[in-house]
């Protein structure tokens, strides 16, 4: 039985992280872009989709920062 | 490039989605179904043979099996899951081997069809990984605790959570299996289509074109077909690896106490 990690090796970020970060980005755009699009459909305006996409993108980036950089 | 130049010529039927709908061999059984069965048998046989009568100094077969297992254990499971990784190594090893064999079917002569270019089985595997990581998370933290760990970012004001928690939920609980399966399916589908274009295009240029110049240019299409076959081999290994590493990574995130 060997130890968890060979001695002398610095812990590196797990390789799966890069791929999961992508899924956060996608989710932010989809969710808030989708909500904006829905509001546009209901109200007949055209600006909410754009606002939603921007808010969603910004929120995703912030979330990635919290999950992977800050912690 | 040679294909693009000749594409408008009438008569060349460009390969498309319909080329993936193979007729059933008997009943409802199609070629990909048989490939899944064959892959399962091959994986079972490989590990049964290589793990039979294990020696302290491994022979060739045992060395091969142990190397494969070792890659999954160290590079995939340990680096992504953390201390309790050993429990999950058997599932990850079989998952990697099964996807790898099915992907490589895409370039193995006489089979030459990547099983996952039909998305159904990719959905099934992603659903299994989804069930497994959710079950592990719920067992470790309880249902409410699990939801909290995976959708409740720590250390942010409450009004930011209103925006971030829905994104976390969508990303971690709903979209993960979707991206997992579509990535595998899309890569296998596109890769096979690419090979079809070059090989069938070359065949058309050589045998069905009226122009001698086009006939003589056909080796370039075949050469590109061969180049892309090697490229596909690389993609097939990478995609099997990515599917497994992401499953491990998801298990790792649900096991983590706090982010």
Short mmCIF file of C-alpha atoms in Angstrom, two decimals:
data_model
loop_
_atom_site.label_atom_id
_atom_site.label_comp_id
_atom_site.label_asym_id
_atom_site.label_seq_id
_atom_site.Cartn_x
_atom_site.Cartn_y
_atom_site.Cartn_z
CA UNK A 1 0.00 0.00 0.00
CA UNK A 2 1.57 3.25 -1.05
CA UNK A 3 0.85 6.68 0.35
CA UNK A 4 -1.74 8.99 -1.15
CA UNK A 5 0.75 11.00 -3.10
CA UNK A 6 4.43 10.45 -3.86
CA UNK A 7 6.59 12.57 -1.55
CA UNK A 8 7.99 15.77 -2.94
CA UNK A 9 5.18 16.29 -5.40
CA UNK A 10 3.29 19.52 -5.03
CA UNK A 11 -0.48 19.20 -5.24
CA UNK A 12 -1.58 20.43 -8.66
CA UNK A 13 -5.14 21.45 -9.57
CA UNK A 14 -7.06 18.32 -10.57
CA UNK A 15 -7.14 18.01 -14.38
CA UNK A 16 -10.93 17.81 -14.38
CA UNK A 17 -11.25 21.40 -13.17
CA UNK A 18 -10.74 23.00 -16.56
CA UNK A 19 -13.68 21.07 -17.98
CA UNK A 20 -16.03 21.75 -15.11
CA UNK A 21 -15.27 25.48 -15.29
CA UNK A 22 -16.54 25.41 -18.86
CA UNK A 23 -19.84 24.01 -17.66
CA UNK A 24 -20.28 26.98 -15.29
CA UNK A 25 -19.81 29.42 -18.17
CA UNK A 26 -22.34 27.58 -20.27
CA UNK A 27 -24.86 27.47 -17.43
CA UNK A 28 -24.66 31.21 -16.71
CA UNK A 29 -25.29 32.18 -20.31
CA UNK A 30 -28.05 29.61 -20.74
CA UNK A 31 -29.90 30.42 -17.55
CA UNK A 32 -29.87 34.22 -17.54
CA UNK A 33 -29.85 34.54 -21.33
CA UNK A 34 -32.88 32.25 -21.26
CA UNK A 35 -34.65 34.30 -18.58
CA UNK A 36 -33.93 37.48 -20.55
CA UNK A 37 -35.23 35.91 -23.71
CA UNK A 38 -38.39 34.83 -21.91
CA UNK A 39 -38.93 38.37 -20.57
CA UNK A 40 -38.46 39.74 -24.08
CA UNK A 41 -41.03 37.32 -25.43
CA UNK A 42 -43.54 38.24 -22.73
CA UNK A 43 -43.06 42.00 -22.85
CA UNK A 44 -42.29 42.46 -26.52
CA UNK A 45 -39.04 44.30 -25.79
CA UNK A 46 -35.62 43.34 -27.07
CA UNK A 47 -33.07 44.34 -24.49
CA UNK A 48 -33.52 41.70 -21.79
CA UNK A 49 -31.82 38.92 -23.73
CA UNK A 50 -28.64 40.97 -24.00
CA UNK A 51 -28.80 42.06 -20.36
CA UNK A 52 -29.42 38.47 -19.31
CA UNK A 53 -26.45 37.18 -21.32
CA UNK A 54 -24.16 39.83 -19.81
CA UNK A 55 -25.35 39.21 -16.25
CA UNK A 56 -25.11 35.44 -16.76
CA UNK A 57 -21.60 35.64 -18.21
CA UNK A 58 -20.38 37.92 -15.44
CA UNK A 59 -21.97 35.74 -12.75
CA UNK A 60 -20.36 32.62 -14.23
CA UNK A 61 -16.93 34.19 -14.25
CA UNK A 62 -17.39 35.30 -10.66
CA UNK A 63 -18.52 31.81 -9.70
CA UNK A 64 -15.46 30.27 -11.34
CA UNK A 65 -13.34 32.75 -9.40
CA UNK A 66 -14.99 31.77 -6.11
CA UNK A 67 -14.82 28.03 -6.76
CA UNK A 68 -11.34 27.68 -8.16
CA UNK A 69 -9.27 30.75 -7.34
CA UNK A 70 -10.41 31.98 -3.96
CA UNK A 71 -10.72 28.61 -2.24
CA UNK B 1 -8.88 20.72 -49.66
CA UNK B 2 -9.12 18.56 -52.76
CA UNK B 3 -12.61 17.58 -51.69
CA UNK B 4 -13.82 21.14 -51.41
CA UNK B 5 -12.70 21.83 -54.96
CA UNK B 6 -14.71 18.94 -56.36
CA UNK B 7 -17.70 19.06 -54.04
CA UNK B 8 -20.05 20.92 -56.42
CA UNK B 9 -19.68 18.28 -59.14
CA UNK B 10 -23.04 16.59 -59.61
CA UNK B 11 -23.30 13.00 -58.52
CA UNK B 12 -21.13 12.98 -55.41
CA UNK B 13 -23.43 12.15 -52.58
CA UNK B 14 -21.78 13.77 -49.56
CA UNK B 15 -21.89 11.53 -46.47
CA UNK B 16 -24.32 12.63 -43.80
CA UNK B 17 -26.41 11.52 -40.84
CA UNK B 18 -28.10 8.80 -42.89
CA UNK B 19 -24.77 6.96 -43.15
CA UNK B 20 -24.95 6.34 -39.41
CA UNK B 21 -28.33 4.59 -39.55
CA UNK B 22 -27.14 1.09 -40.21
CA UNK B 23 -29.80 -1.51 -40.98
CA UNK B 24 -30.53 -4.00 -38.20
CA UNK B 25 -28.60 -7.24 -38.43
CA UNK B 26 -31.42 -9.30 -36.89
CA UNK B 27 -34.51 -8.17 -35.02
CA UNK B 28 -33.75 -4.80 -33.47
CA UNK B 29 -30.05 -5.56 -33.10
CA UNK B 30 -27.78 -3.19 -35.00
CA UNK B 31 -24.03 -3.07 -35.43
CA UNK B 32 -23.38 -0.68 -32.50
CA UNK B 33 -25.37 -2.97 -30.19
CA UNK B 34 -23.16 -5.92 -31.14
CA UNK B 35 -20.10 -3.70 -30.67
CA UNK B 36 -21.17 -2.83 -27.14
CA UNK B 37 -21.53 -6.53 -26.33
CA UNK B 38 -18.19 -7.30 -27.95
CA UNK B 39 -16.51 -4.44 -26.07
CA UNK B 40 -17.93 -5.66 -22.77
CA UNK B 41 -16.66 -9.18 -23.46
CA UNK B 42 -13.23 -7.87 -24.52
CA UNK B 43 -12.86 -5.72 -21.40
CA UNK B 44 -13.99 -8.58 -19.18
CA UNK B 45 -11.58 -10.99 -20.92
CA UNK B 46 -8.67 -8.53 -20.73
CA UNK B 47 -8.95 -8.01 -17.01
CA UNK B 48 -9.75 -11.64 -16.29
CA UNK B 49 -6.70 -12.86 -18.19
CA UNK B 50 -4.32 -10.19 -16.89
CA UNK B 51 -5.44 -10.62 -13.28
CA UNK B 52 -5.34 -14.42 -13.32
CA UNK B 53 -2.68 -15.95 -11.08
CA UNK B 54 -1.05 -12.66 -10.09
CA UNK B 55 2.69 -12.97 -9.43
CA UNK B 56 4.89 -10.79 -7.28
CA UNK B 57 7.07 -10.20 -10.33
CA UNK B 58 4.43 -9.60 -13.02
CA UNK B 59 4.58 -11.29 -16.42
CA UNK B 60 3.72 -9.46 -19.64
CA UNK B 61 -0.06 -9.81 -19.42
CA UNK B 62 -0.20 -8.92 -15.76
CA UNK B 63 2.07 -5.94 -16.37
CA UNK B 64 -0.27 -4.66 -19.10
CA UNK B 65 -3.35 -4.98 -16.93
CA UNK B 66 -1.66 -3.43 -13.93
CA UNK B 67 -0.29 -0.53 -15.97
CA UNK B 68 -3.76 0.30 -17.24
CA UNK B 69 -5.20 0.03 -13.77
CA UNK B 70 -2.31 2.12 -12.46
CA UNK B 71 -2.97 4.97 -14.88
CA UNK B 72 -6.61 5.16 -13.84
CA UNK B 73 -5.75 4.83 -10.16
CA UNK B 74 -3.01 7.45 -10.04
CA UNK B 75 -3.65 9.92 -12.82
CA UNK B 76 -7.44 9.87 -12.82
CA UNK B 77 -8.77 8.72 -9.44
CA UNK B 78 -6.13 9.90 -6.97
CA UNK B 79 -5.57 13.32 -8.50
CA UNK B 80 -9.27 14.11 -8.79
CA UNK B 81 -10.93 12.39 -5.84
CA UNK B 82 -8.53 12.70 -2.91
CA UNK B 83 -8.10 10.25 -0.04
CA UNK B 84 -11.02 7.87 -0.45
CA UNK B 85 -10.24 7.29 -4.11
CA UNK B 86 -9.55 3.54 -3.99
CA UNK B 87 -13.24 2.61 -3.74
CA UNK B 88 -14.01 4.22 -7.07
CA UNK B 89 -11.06 2.85 -9.06
CA UNK B 90 -12.86 -0.33 -10.25
CA UNK B 91 -15.76 1.62 -11.77
CA UNK B 92 -13.46 4.20 -13.35
CA UNK B 93 -11.13 1.53 -14.76
CA UNK B 94 -13.94 -0.41 -16.42
CA UNK B 95 -15.55 2.81 -17.64
CA UNK B 96 -12.30 3.96 -19.24
CA UNK B 97 -11.61 0.57 -20.80
CA UNK B 98 -15.16 0.17 -22.12
CA UNK B 99 -15.28 3.62 -23.73
CA UNK B 100 -11.75 3.25 -25.09
CA UNK B 101 -12.50 -0.06 -26.80
CA UNK B 102 -15.77 1.27 -28.25
CA UNK B 103 -14.04 4.39 -29.56
CA UNK B 104 -11.17 2.45 -31.09
CA UNK B 105 -13.72 0.32 -32.96
CA UNK B 106 -14.00 3.43 -35.13
CA UNK B 107 -10.61 2.80 -36.75
CA UNK B 108 -10.12 -0.94 -36.29
CA UNK B 109 -10.25 -2.48 -39.78
CA UNK B 110 -13.44 -4.40 -40.64
CA UNK B 111 -15.33 -2.87 -37.69
CA UNK B 112 -14.65 0.80 -38.42
CA UNK B 113 -17.61 2.28 -36.67
CA UNK B 114 -17.35 4.19 -33.39
CA UNK B 115 -20.19 2.85 -31.23
CA UNK B 116 -20.78 6.22 -29.57
CA UNK B 117 -21.53 7.96 -32.85
CA UNK B 118 -25.04 6.91 -31.85
CA UNK B 119 -25.76 8.95 -28.72
CA UNK B 120 -28.02 6.46 -26.91
CA UNK B 121 -25.33 4.53 -25.08
CA UNK B 122 -23.47 7.77 -24.29
CA UNK B 123 -26.63 8.99 -22.54
CA UNK B 124 -26.81 5.73 -20.62
CA UNK B 125 -23.18 5.97 -19.44
CA UNK B 126 -23.60 9.63 -18.49
CA UNK B 127 -26.79 8.78 -16.58
CA UNK B 128 -24.89 6.09 -14.70
CA UNK B 129 -22.10 8.51 -13.77
CA UNK B 130 -24.76 11.06 -12.77
CA UNK B 131 -26.53 8.56 -10.50
CA UNK B 132 -23.24 7.49 -8.98
CA UNK B 133 -21.89 10.93 -8.11
CA UNK B 134 -25.24 12.16 -6.81
CA UNK B 135 -25.67 9.03 -4.71
CA UNK B 136 -22.16 9.40 -3.29
CA UNK B 137 -22.85 13.03 -2.46
CA UNK B 138 -26.20 12.30 -0.80
CA UNK B 139 -24.73 9.42 1.19
CA UNK B 140 -21.87 11.57 2.43
CA UNK B 141 -23.72 14.80 3.25
CA UNK B 142 -27.41 13.85 3.41
CA UNK B 143 -29.84 15.25 0.84
CA UNK B 144 -29.97 18.83 2.13
CA UNK B 145 -26.29 18.87 2.93
CA UNK B 146 -25.43 17.63 -0.53
CA UNK B 147 -27.51 20.33 -2.19
CA UNK B 148 -25.79 22.87 0.05
CA UNK B 149 -22.29 21.65 -0.81
CA UNK B 150 -22.92 21.60 -4.54
CA UNK B 151 -25.04 24.75 -4.99
CA UNK B 152 -24.12 27.05 -2.10
CA UNK B 153 -20.90 28.98 -2.76
CA UNK B 154 -19.22 29.90 0.52
CA UNK B 155 -18.32 33.39 1.59
CA UNK B 156 -20.52 35.55 -0.62
CA UNK B 157 -23.31 37.96 0.37
CA UNK B 158 -26.86 36.62 0.21
CA UNK B 159 -27.93 38.69 -2.80
CA UNK B 160 -25.04 37.29 -4.85
CA UNK B 161 -26.23 33.80 -3.93
CA UNK B 162 -29.58 34.52 -5.54
CA UNK B 163 -27.74 34.83 -8.83
CA UNK B 164 -25.07 32.16 -8.32
CA UNK B 165 -27.05 29.31 -6.78
CA UNK B 166 -29.29 28.76 -9.84
CA UNK B 167 -26.19 28.66 -12.03
CA UNK B 168 -24.57 26.13 -9.72
CA UNK B 169 -27.69 23.99 -9.71
CA UNK B 170 -28.01 24.06 -13.48
CA UNK B 171 -24.32 23.37 -13.99
CA UNK B 172 -23.73 20.72 -11.33
CA UNK B 173 -27.00 18.82 -11.23
CA UNK B 174 -28.56 19.21 -14.66
CA UNK B 175 -25.96 20.05 -17.31
CA UNK B 176 -23.13 17.75 -16.22
CA UNK B 177 -24.57 14.52 -17.66
CA UNK B 178 -25.68 16.39 -20.79
CA UNK B 179 -22.23 17.79 -21.56
CA UNK B 180 -20.61 14.50 -20.59
CA UNK B 181 -22.63 12.51 -23.12
CA UNK B 182 -22.77 15.09 -25.90
CA UNK B 183 -19.01 15.64 -25.81
CA UNK B 184 -18.38 11.95 -26.36
CA UNK B 185 -21.11 11.54 -28.97
CA UNK B 186 -20.17 14.72 -30.86
CA UNK B 187 -16.51 13.85 -31.09
CA UNK B 188 -17.17 10.31 -32.30
CA UNK B 189 -19.84 11.41 -34.78
CA UNK B 190 -17.78 14.24 -36.27
CA UNK B 191 -14.63 12.14 -36.45
CA UNK B 192 -16.34 9.34 -38.31
CA UNK B 193 -18.02 11.79 -40.67
CA UNK B 194 -14.64 13.36 -41.42
CA UNK B 195 -13.16 10.00 -42.33
CA UNK B 196 -16.20 9.20 -44.50
CA UNK B 197 -15.79 12.46 -46.39
CA UNK B 198 -12.15 11.83 -47.24
CA UNK B 199 -12.41 8.12 -48.03
CA UNK B 200 -15.71 8.24 -49.95
CA UNK B 201 -14.63 11.47 -51.64
CA UNK B 202 -11.38 9.86 -52.71
CA UNK B 203 -13.25 6.82 -53.98
CA UNK B 204 -15.58 9.05 -55.98
CA UNK B 205 -12.69 11.07 -57.41
CA UNK B 206 -10.85 7.94 -58.45
CA UNK B 207 -13.67 5.83 -59.87
CA UNK B 208 -16.58 8.08 -60.80
CA UNK B 209 -15.08 11.33 -62.01
CA UNK B 210 -14.86 12.01 -65.74
CA UNK B 211 -11.82 14.23 -65.38
CA UNK B 212 -8.36 12.65 -65.48
CA UNK B 213 -6.96 15.45 -63.30
CA UNK B 214 -9.46 14.65 -60.58
CA UNK B 215 -8.66 10.92 -60.92
CA UNK B 216 -4.98 11.69 -60.42
CA UNK B 217 -5.68 13.94 -57.43
CA UNK B 218 -7.58 11.23 -55.54
CA UNK B 219 -4.47 9.90 -53.68
CA UNK B 220 -4.39 13.20 -51.80
CA UNK B 221 -7.88 12.54 -50.48
CA UNK B 222 -6.87 9.04 -49.41
CA UNK B 223 -3.69 10.40 -47.82
CA UNK B 224 -5.76 12.88 -45.82
CA UNK B 225 -8.04 9.99 -44.84
CA UNK B 226 -5.02 8.15 -43.45
CA UNK B 227 -3.71 11.25 -41.65
CA UNK B 228 -7.11 11.80 -40.06
CA UNK B 229 -7.33 8.15 -39.07
CA UNK B 230 -4.26 8.68 -36.87
CA UNK B 231 -5.74 11.92 -35.63
CA UNK B 232 -8.94 10.03 -34.78
CA UNK B 233 -6.97 7.43 -32.84
CA UNK B 234 -5.68 10.28 -30.70
CA UNK B 235 -9.14 11.84 -30.25
CA UNK B 236 -10.65 8.46 -29.36
CA UNK B 237 -8.16 7.92 -26.55
CA UNK B 238 -8.54 11.51 -25.33
CA UNK B 239 -12.34 11.33 -25.24
CA UNK B 240 -12.35 8.08 -23.29
CA UNK B 241 -9.89 9.70 -20.87
CA UNK B 242 -11.93 12.91 -20.57
CA UNK B 243 -15.17 11.05 -19.83
CA UNK B 244 -13.46 9.08 -17.08
CA UNK B 245 -11.57 12.03 -15.63
CA UNK B 246 -14.75 14.12 -15.47
CA UNK B 247 -16.64 11.33 -13.72
CA UNK B 248 -13.77 11.18 -11.21
CA UNK B 249 -13.77 14.94 -10.88
CA UNK B 250 -17.52 14.99 -10.16
CA UNK B 251 -17.09 12.32 -7.51
CA UNK B 252 -14.25 14.41 -6.08
CA UNK B 253 -16.34 17.57 -5.87
CA UNK B 254 -19.28 15.89 -4.14
CA UNK B 255 -16.92 14.29 -1.61
CA UNK B 256 -15.21 17.57 -0.78
CA UNK B 257 -16.33 18.95 2.58
CA UNK B 258 -16.30 22.54 1.51
CA UNK B 259 -15.17 24.44 -1.51
#
